Tab-separated table of C-alpha atoms in Angstrom:
chain	number	residue	atom	x	y	z
A	1	GLY	CA	-40.949	4.261	1.583
A	2	THR	CA	-40.050	4.545	5.290
A	3	VAL	CA	-41.210	8.121	5.832
A	4	GLU	CA	-44.474	7.115	7.549
A	5	ILE	CA	-42.645	4.772	9.933
A	6	PHE	CA	-40.020	7.395	10.762
A	7	ALA	CA	-42.670	10.067	11.344
A	8	ALA	CA	-44.680	7.814	13.636
A	9	ARG	CA	-41.599	7.002	15.711
A	10	HIS	CA	-39.833	10.354	15.878
A	11	ALA	CA	-42.191	13.273	15.175
A	12	ARG	CA	-43.536	13.618	18.693
A	13	SER	CA	-40.134	13.247	20.352
A	14	SER	CA	-38.487	15.919	18.170
A	15	THR	CA	-37.859	19.212	19.949
A	16	GLY	CA	-36.764	22.732	19.151
A	17	ALA	CA	-38.099	25.639	17.132
A	18	THR	CA	-41.055	24.956	14.840
A	19	VAL	CA	-40.140	25.473	11.176
A	20	LEU	CA	-41.318	24.394	7.743
A	21	LEU	CA	-39.624	21.002	7.545
A	22	ASN	CA	-38.624	19.187	4.395
A	23	GLY	CA	-40.010	16.099	6.101
A	24	ASP	CA	-37.989	13.558	4.115
A	25	VAL	CA	-34.321	14.578	4.165
A	26	HIS	CA	-32.138	11.732	2.912
A	27	PRO	CA	-29.377	11.352	0.286
A	28	MET	CA	-31.694	10.218	-2.519
A	29	ASN	CA	-33.683	13.453	-2.200
A	30	PHE	CA	-30.673	15.557	-3.192
A	31	GLY	CA	-29.951	15.788	-6.896
A	32	VAL	CA	-29.218	17.902	-9.948
A	33	VAL	CA	-31.952	20.375	-10.845
A	34	ARG	CA	-32.118	23.366	-13.146
A	35	GLY	CA	-31.435	26.662	-11.393
A	36	LYS	CA	-33.020	30.055	-12.026
A	37	GLY	CA	-30.954	30.666	-15.140
A	38	GLY	CA	-31.342	27.128	-16.449
A	39	ASP	CA	-27.881	26.032	-15.277
A	40	PRO	CA	-27.613	22.788	-13.262
A	41	VAL	CA	-27.258	22.972	-9.482
A	42	VAL	CA	-27.342	20.373	-6.706
A	43	ALA	CA	-30.131	20.877	-4.186
A	44	LEU	CA	-32.973	19.176	-2.386
A	45	ASN	CA	-35.378	17.997	-5.065
A	46	ASP	CA	-38.330	16.443	-3.217
A	47	PHE	CA	-40.706	18.450	-1.042
A	48	ASP	CA	-43.771	16.190	-1.011
A	49	GLU	CA	-43.432	15.569	2.743
A	50	ALA	CA	-42.917	19.199	3.780
A	51	ALA	CA	-44.803	20.153	6.949
A	52	ARG	CA	-44.409	22.284	10.054
A	53	GLY	CA	-42.612	20.645	12.960
A	54	ALA	CA	-39.610	20.764	15.282
A	55	PHE	CA	-36.395	21.426	13.340
A	56	SER	CA	-34.632	18.487	14.991
A	57	TYR	CA	-36.882	16.082	13.072
A	58	ASP	CA	-35.188	16.977	9.764
A	59	VAL	CA	-31.773	16.718	11.424
A	60	LYS	CA	-32.536	13.209	12.709
A	61	ARG	CA	-34.039	12.092	9.397
A	62	GLY	CA	-31.036	13.347	7.431
A	63	ALA	CA	-28.455	11.984	9.873
A	64	VAL	CA	-30.015	8.512	9.748
A	65	GLY	CA	-30.193	8.623	5.942
A	66	PHE	CA	-26.534	9.534	5.509
A	67	ALA	CA	-25.456	7.004	8.145
A	68	LEU	CA	-27.316	4.236	6.294
A	69	LEU	CA	-25.726	5.306	3.000
A	70	CYS	CA	-22.284	5.066	4.599
A	71	ASP	CA	-23.107	1.572	5.859
A	72	GLU	CA	-24.253	0.539	2.365
A	73	GLN	CA	-20.960	1.830	0.969
A	74	LYS	CA	-19.085	-0.094	3.691
A	75	LEU	CA	-17.380	2.999	5.079
A	76	SER	CA	-15.642	2.784	8.419
A	77	LYS	CA	-17.435	3.917	11.574
A	78	SER	CA	-15.054	6.871	11.772
A	79	ASP	CA	-15.834	7.948	8.201
A	80	ARG	CA	-19.556	7.449	8.823
A	81	ASP	CA	-19.387	9.658	11.911
A	82	ASP	CA	-17.555	12.332	9.879
A	83	VAL	CA	-20.216	12.282	7.157
A	84	VAL	CA	-23.063	12.582	9.665
A	85	ALA	CA	-21.261	15.389	11.495
A	86	ALA	CA	-20.708	17.197	8.198
A	87	PHE	CA	-24.436	16.970	7.437
A	88	VAL	CA	-25.392	18.348	10.857
A	89	ASP	CA	-22.832	21.170	10.572
A	90	ALA	CA	-24.159	22.051	7.096
A	91	TYR	CA	-27.706	22.158	8.447
A	92	VAL	CA	-26.637	24.593	11.167
A	93	ASP	CA	-24.681	26.722	8.690
A	94	ALA	CA	-27.703	26.841	6.378
A	95	GLY	CA	-29.490	28.904	8.997
A	96	SER	CA	-27.159	31.843	8.407
A	97	GLN	CA	-28.380	34.717	6.257
A	98	ASN	CA	-25.676	34.294	3.596
A	99	ALA	CA	-25.839	30.499	3.319
A	100	LYS	CA	-26.268	28.975	-0.133
A	101	ALA	CA	-29.274	26.688	-0.573
A	102	VAL	CA	-27.785	25.072	-3.688
A	103	VAL	CA	-24.358	24.015	-4.941
A	104	ASP	CA	-23.413	25.324	-8.384
A	105	LEU	CA	-20.456	24.563	-10.637
A	106	GLN	CA	-18.447	27.408	-9.165
A	107	HIS	CA	-18.594	25.929	-5.660
A	108	ALA	CA	-18.674	22.181	-6.411
A	109	HIS	CA	-15.868	19.698	-5.888
A	110	GLY	CA	-15.162	16.027	-6.594
A	111	ALA	CA	-18.064	13.788	-7.536
A	112	VAL	CA	-20.569	16.640	-7.221
A	113	LYS	CA	-18.627	18.749	-9.720
A	114	ARG	CA	-18.360	15.797	-12.134
A	115	GLU	CA	-22.111	15.289	-11.981
A	116	LEU	CA	-22.773	18.990	-12.576
A	117	ASP	CA	-20.316	18.992	-15.505
A	118	ARG	CA	-22.169	16.040	-17.005
A	119	ALA	CA	-25.526	17.791	-16.580
A	120	ALA	CA	-24.166	21.039	-18.024
A	121	GLY	CA	-23.011	19.122	-21.099
A	122	ARG	CA	-26.507	17.885	-21.914
A	123	THR	CA	-27.722	19.491	-25.104
A	124	LYS	CA	-31.301	20.277	-26.038
A	125	LYS	CA	-31.094	17.302	-28.397
A	126	ASP	CA	-30.285	15.070	-25.414
A	127	VAL	CA	-33.285	16.461	-23.534
A	128	VAL	CA	-35.647	15.765	-26.410
A	129	GLU	CA	-34.297	12.237	-26.938
A	130	GLU	CA	-34.694	11.448	-23.231
A	131	PHE	CA	-38.240	12.797	-23.129
A	132	GLY	CA	-40.710	9.939	-23.111
A	133	ALA	CA	-37.975	7.297	-22.978
A	134	GLY	CA	-38.254	4.377	-20.568
A	135	LYS	CA	-40.588	1.486	-19.848
A	136	ASP	CA	-42.502	3.489	-17.227
A	137	VAL	CA	-43.281	6.398	-19.556
A	138	VAL	CA	-46.272	6.350	-21.894
A	139	ALA	CA	-46.932	9.003	-24.556
A	140	ALA	CA	-50.156	10.924	-23.884
A	141	PRO	CA	-50.775	13.263	-26.832
A	142	HIS	CA	-54.469	13.420	-25.903
A	143	LEU	CA	-53.489	15.497	-22.842
A	144	ILE	CA	-51.624	18.218	-24.741
A	145	GLY	CA	-54.669	20.495	-24.956
A	146	ASP	CA	-55.563	20.210	-21.261
A	147	VAL	CA	-51.950	20.737	-20.178
A	148	GLN	CA	-51.572	23.725	-22.503
A	149	ARG	CA	-54.664	25.377	-21.045
A	150	GLY	CA	-53.406	24.780	-17.513
A	151	LEU	CA	-49.925	26.155	-18.171
A	152	ASP	CA	-51.344	29.155	-20.057
A	153	LYS	CA	-52.599	30.450	-16.697
A	154	THR	CA	-49.348	29.728	-14.876
A	155	PHE	CA	-46.703	30.477	-17.527
A	156	PRO	CA	-48.298	32.581	-20.289
A	157	GLY	CA	-46.551	32.119	-23.622
A	158	VAL	CA	-45.194	28.593	-23.168
A	159	VAL	CA	-46.029	26.149	-25.956
A	160	VAL	CA	-46.574	22.467	-25.119
A	161	THR	CA	-45.362	20.089	-27.842
A	162	GLY	CA	-45.579	16.753	-26.018
A	163	VAL	CA	-47.016	15.071	-22.932
A	164	ALA	CA	-46.208	11.671	-21.441
A	165	GLU	CA	-47.486	9.890	-18.333
A	166	ARG	CA	-45.071	8.342	-15.822
A	167	THR	CA	-46.526	5.075	-14.612
A	168	GLY	CA	-43.632	3.915	-12.430
A	169	ALA	CA	-42.879	5.500	-9.063
A	170	GLY	CA	-41.145	4.973	-5.776
A	171	ILE	CA	-43.167	3.802	-2.779
A	172	GLY	CA	-43.576	7.371	-1.542
A	173	SER	CA	-45.148	8.448	-4.852
A	174	LEU	CA	-47.616	5.593	-5.232
A	175	GLY	CA	-51.027	6.943	-6.171
A	176	ALA	CA	-49.692	10.242	-7.473
A	177	GLN	CA	-50.368	11.233	-11.070
A	178	ARG	CA	-47.185	12.323	-12.847
A	179	LEU	CA	-46.851	13.935	-16.258
A	180	LEU	CA	-43.777	14.852	-18.277
A	181	VAL	CA	-44.327	17.899	-20.463
A	182	LEU	CA	-42.090	18.940	-23.355
A	183	LEU	CA	-42.123	22.644	-24.227
A	184	GLU	CA	-41.351	24.218	-27.584
A	185	ASN	CA	-37.924	25.426	-26.381
A	186	ASP	CA	-36.992	21.832	-25.392
A	187	VAL	CA	-37.547	22.376	-21.682
A	188	VAL	CA	-39.036	19.369	-19.887
A	189	LEU	CA	-41.383	19.913	-16.950
A	190	GLU	CA	-42.721	17.388	-14.484
A	191	LEU	CA	-46.275	17.792	-13.182
A	192	LYS	CA	-47.188	15.778	-10.086
A	193	THR	CA	-50.199	15.658	-7.787
A	194	ALA	CA	-49.634	16.112	-4.047
A	195	SER	CA	-51.211	14.461	-1.016
A	196	SER	CA	-51.025	14.982	2.751
A	197	PRO	CA	-47.537	14.506	4.249
A	198	ALA	CA	-46.808	11.784	6.792
A	199	LEU	CA	-46.172	14.411	9.456
A	200	SER	CA	-49.728	15.740	9.159
A	201	SER	CA	-50.939	12.946	11.438
A	202	SER	CA	-47.794	12.430	13.520
A	203	SER	CA	-46.531	15.869	14.503
A	204	PRO	CA	-48.304	18.020	17.105
A	205	SER	CA	-47.111	21.096	15.175
A	206	SER	CA	-48.736	20.095	11.887
A	207	SER	CA	-52.301	20.915	10.978
A	208	ARG	CA	-54.747	18.040	11.197
A	209	LEU	CA	-57.448	19.840	9.227
A	210	THR	CA	-58.605	18.319	5.982
A	211	SER	CA	-56.850	20.045	3.082
A	212	THR	CA	-57.672	20.316	-0.593
A	213	PRO	CA	-55.418	19.070	-3.429
A	214	GLN	CA	-54.787	22.713	-4.338
A	215	GLN	CA	-53.601	23.460	-0.789
A	216	GLU	CA	-51.332	20.420	-0.789
A	217	ALA	CA	-49.765	21.489	-4.087
A	218	ALA	CA	-49.245	25.018	-2.736
A	219	ARG	CA	-47.591	23.568	0.388
A	220	VAL	CA	-45.043	21.675	-1.719
A	221	VAL	CA	-44.236	24.729	-3.868
A	222	LYS	CA	-43.834	26.955	-0.783
A	223	ALA	CA	-41.390	24.486	0.739
A	224	ALA	CA	-39.402	24.251	-2.505
A	225	ALA	CA	-39.127	28.038	-2.698
A	226	GLN	CA	-37.958	28.373	0.906
A	227	GLN	CA	-35.597	25.414	1.010
A	228	THR	CA	-33.843	26.102	-2.309
A	229	ARG	CA	-34.326	29.893	-2.219
A	230	GLY	CA	-36.279	29.821	-5.465
A	231	ALA	CA	-33.750	27.735	-7.402
A	232	ASP	CA	-36.311	26.274	-9.839
A	233	ARG	CA	-37.563	28.912	-12.284
A	234	PHE	CA	-40.615	26.753	-13.110
A	235	SER	CA	-41.653	25.858	-9.538
A	236	ALA	CA	-45.388	26.569	-9.338
A	237	THR	CA	-48.833	25.047	-9.077
A	238	THR	CA	-51.203	24.578	-11.979
A	239	THR	CA	-54.549	22.940	-12.666
A	240	VAL	CA	-55.050	20.501	-15.539
A	241	ALA	CA	-58.599	19.391	-16.295
A	242	GLY	CA	-59.635	20.178	-12.724
A	243	THR	CA	-56.690	18.411	-11.072
A	244	ALA	CA	-54.077	20.375	-9.093
A	245	PHE	CA	-50.422	19.689	-9.903
A	246	VAL	CA	-47.014	20.754	-8.636
A	247	VAL	CA	-44.777	21.929	-11.501
A	248	ARG	CA	-41.000	21.680	-11.602
A	249	GLU	CA	-38.336	21.642	-14.296
A	250	ARG	CA	-36.658	18.328	-15.022
C-alpha cells in the first residue's frame, strides 16, 4: 500500500536508462507461479504497477523492500547489507542475455526449494478443493457463461466449470475486480482488472495520457512477459461482459 508514496518521493530523482519497470519490486511480489509447462517456478508475480522509468527506481524499491524484511526478521545490519547487495547484484546479472528470469526446482536451494517441492506436490484434487475456499471468495456461477465467452476468444477450447469472485484484497488492489476461474482440466486462472500505475503521474518517463482499461491490461501482460520471459502459459488479456481483465494461472 506504499507504492504511491514511494513513487511520489523517488520517481523523479531516479536516474539511468529508461526501461519498462516492474514498479513495485518487493519481497511479497515474488512467489510460486506455474511455468510454461505447468511446473512451479519462483518469479515476480505482480505487474500491476509496471511503467516506463529510470531503471534505478526498481533497484531502490527492491533494496528498501528487502532491507525492511531483514529488519522485520531481526537480522543483523551485516546480514541485511548482504541481502540488499545480493538483490542489487542479481538485478545487474539479470541484464545479461543468458540470465534466468525464474527459479525452477533444478536451480533452487534451501527454503525456495522446499517451497517449490511443496507446490510440485499439489495434486489436481488439491487445486479443486482450494478453489473457492476462504472467507473472501464467493461462488459466482452466474458468471460462467460470460467468462466462457471471453476465454473462448483468448484460449479456444478451454472449458470453464466454475467461477468465484474474490472480495478481499490488499491495499494496492482495492477497487479491482478479481475472479477465480476453474477449468475442466483443474487449472485455476485469476482474472483481474487493471488501473493506471502510480508511476503514471510521478515519473517524467511515463505517459500521462488517459488510457483505456484494455490498454492498462495489455501493459500488465507485456510487463509479465518481459520480466518473467513468458513464464506463465496463460498470461493474456481477455474481455468479460465488456470489462477488460488480465489473465494469469494460479
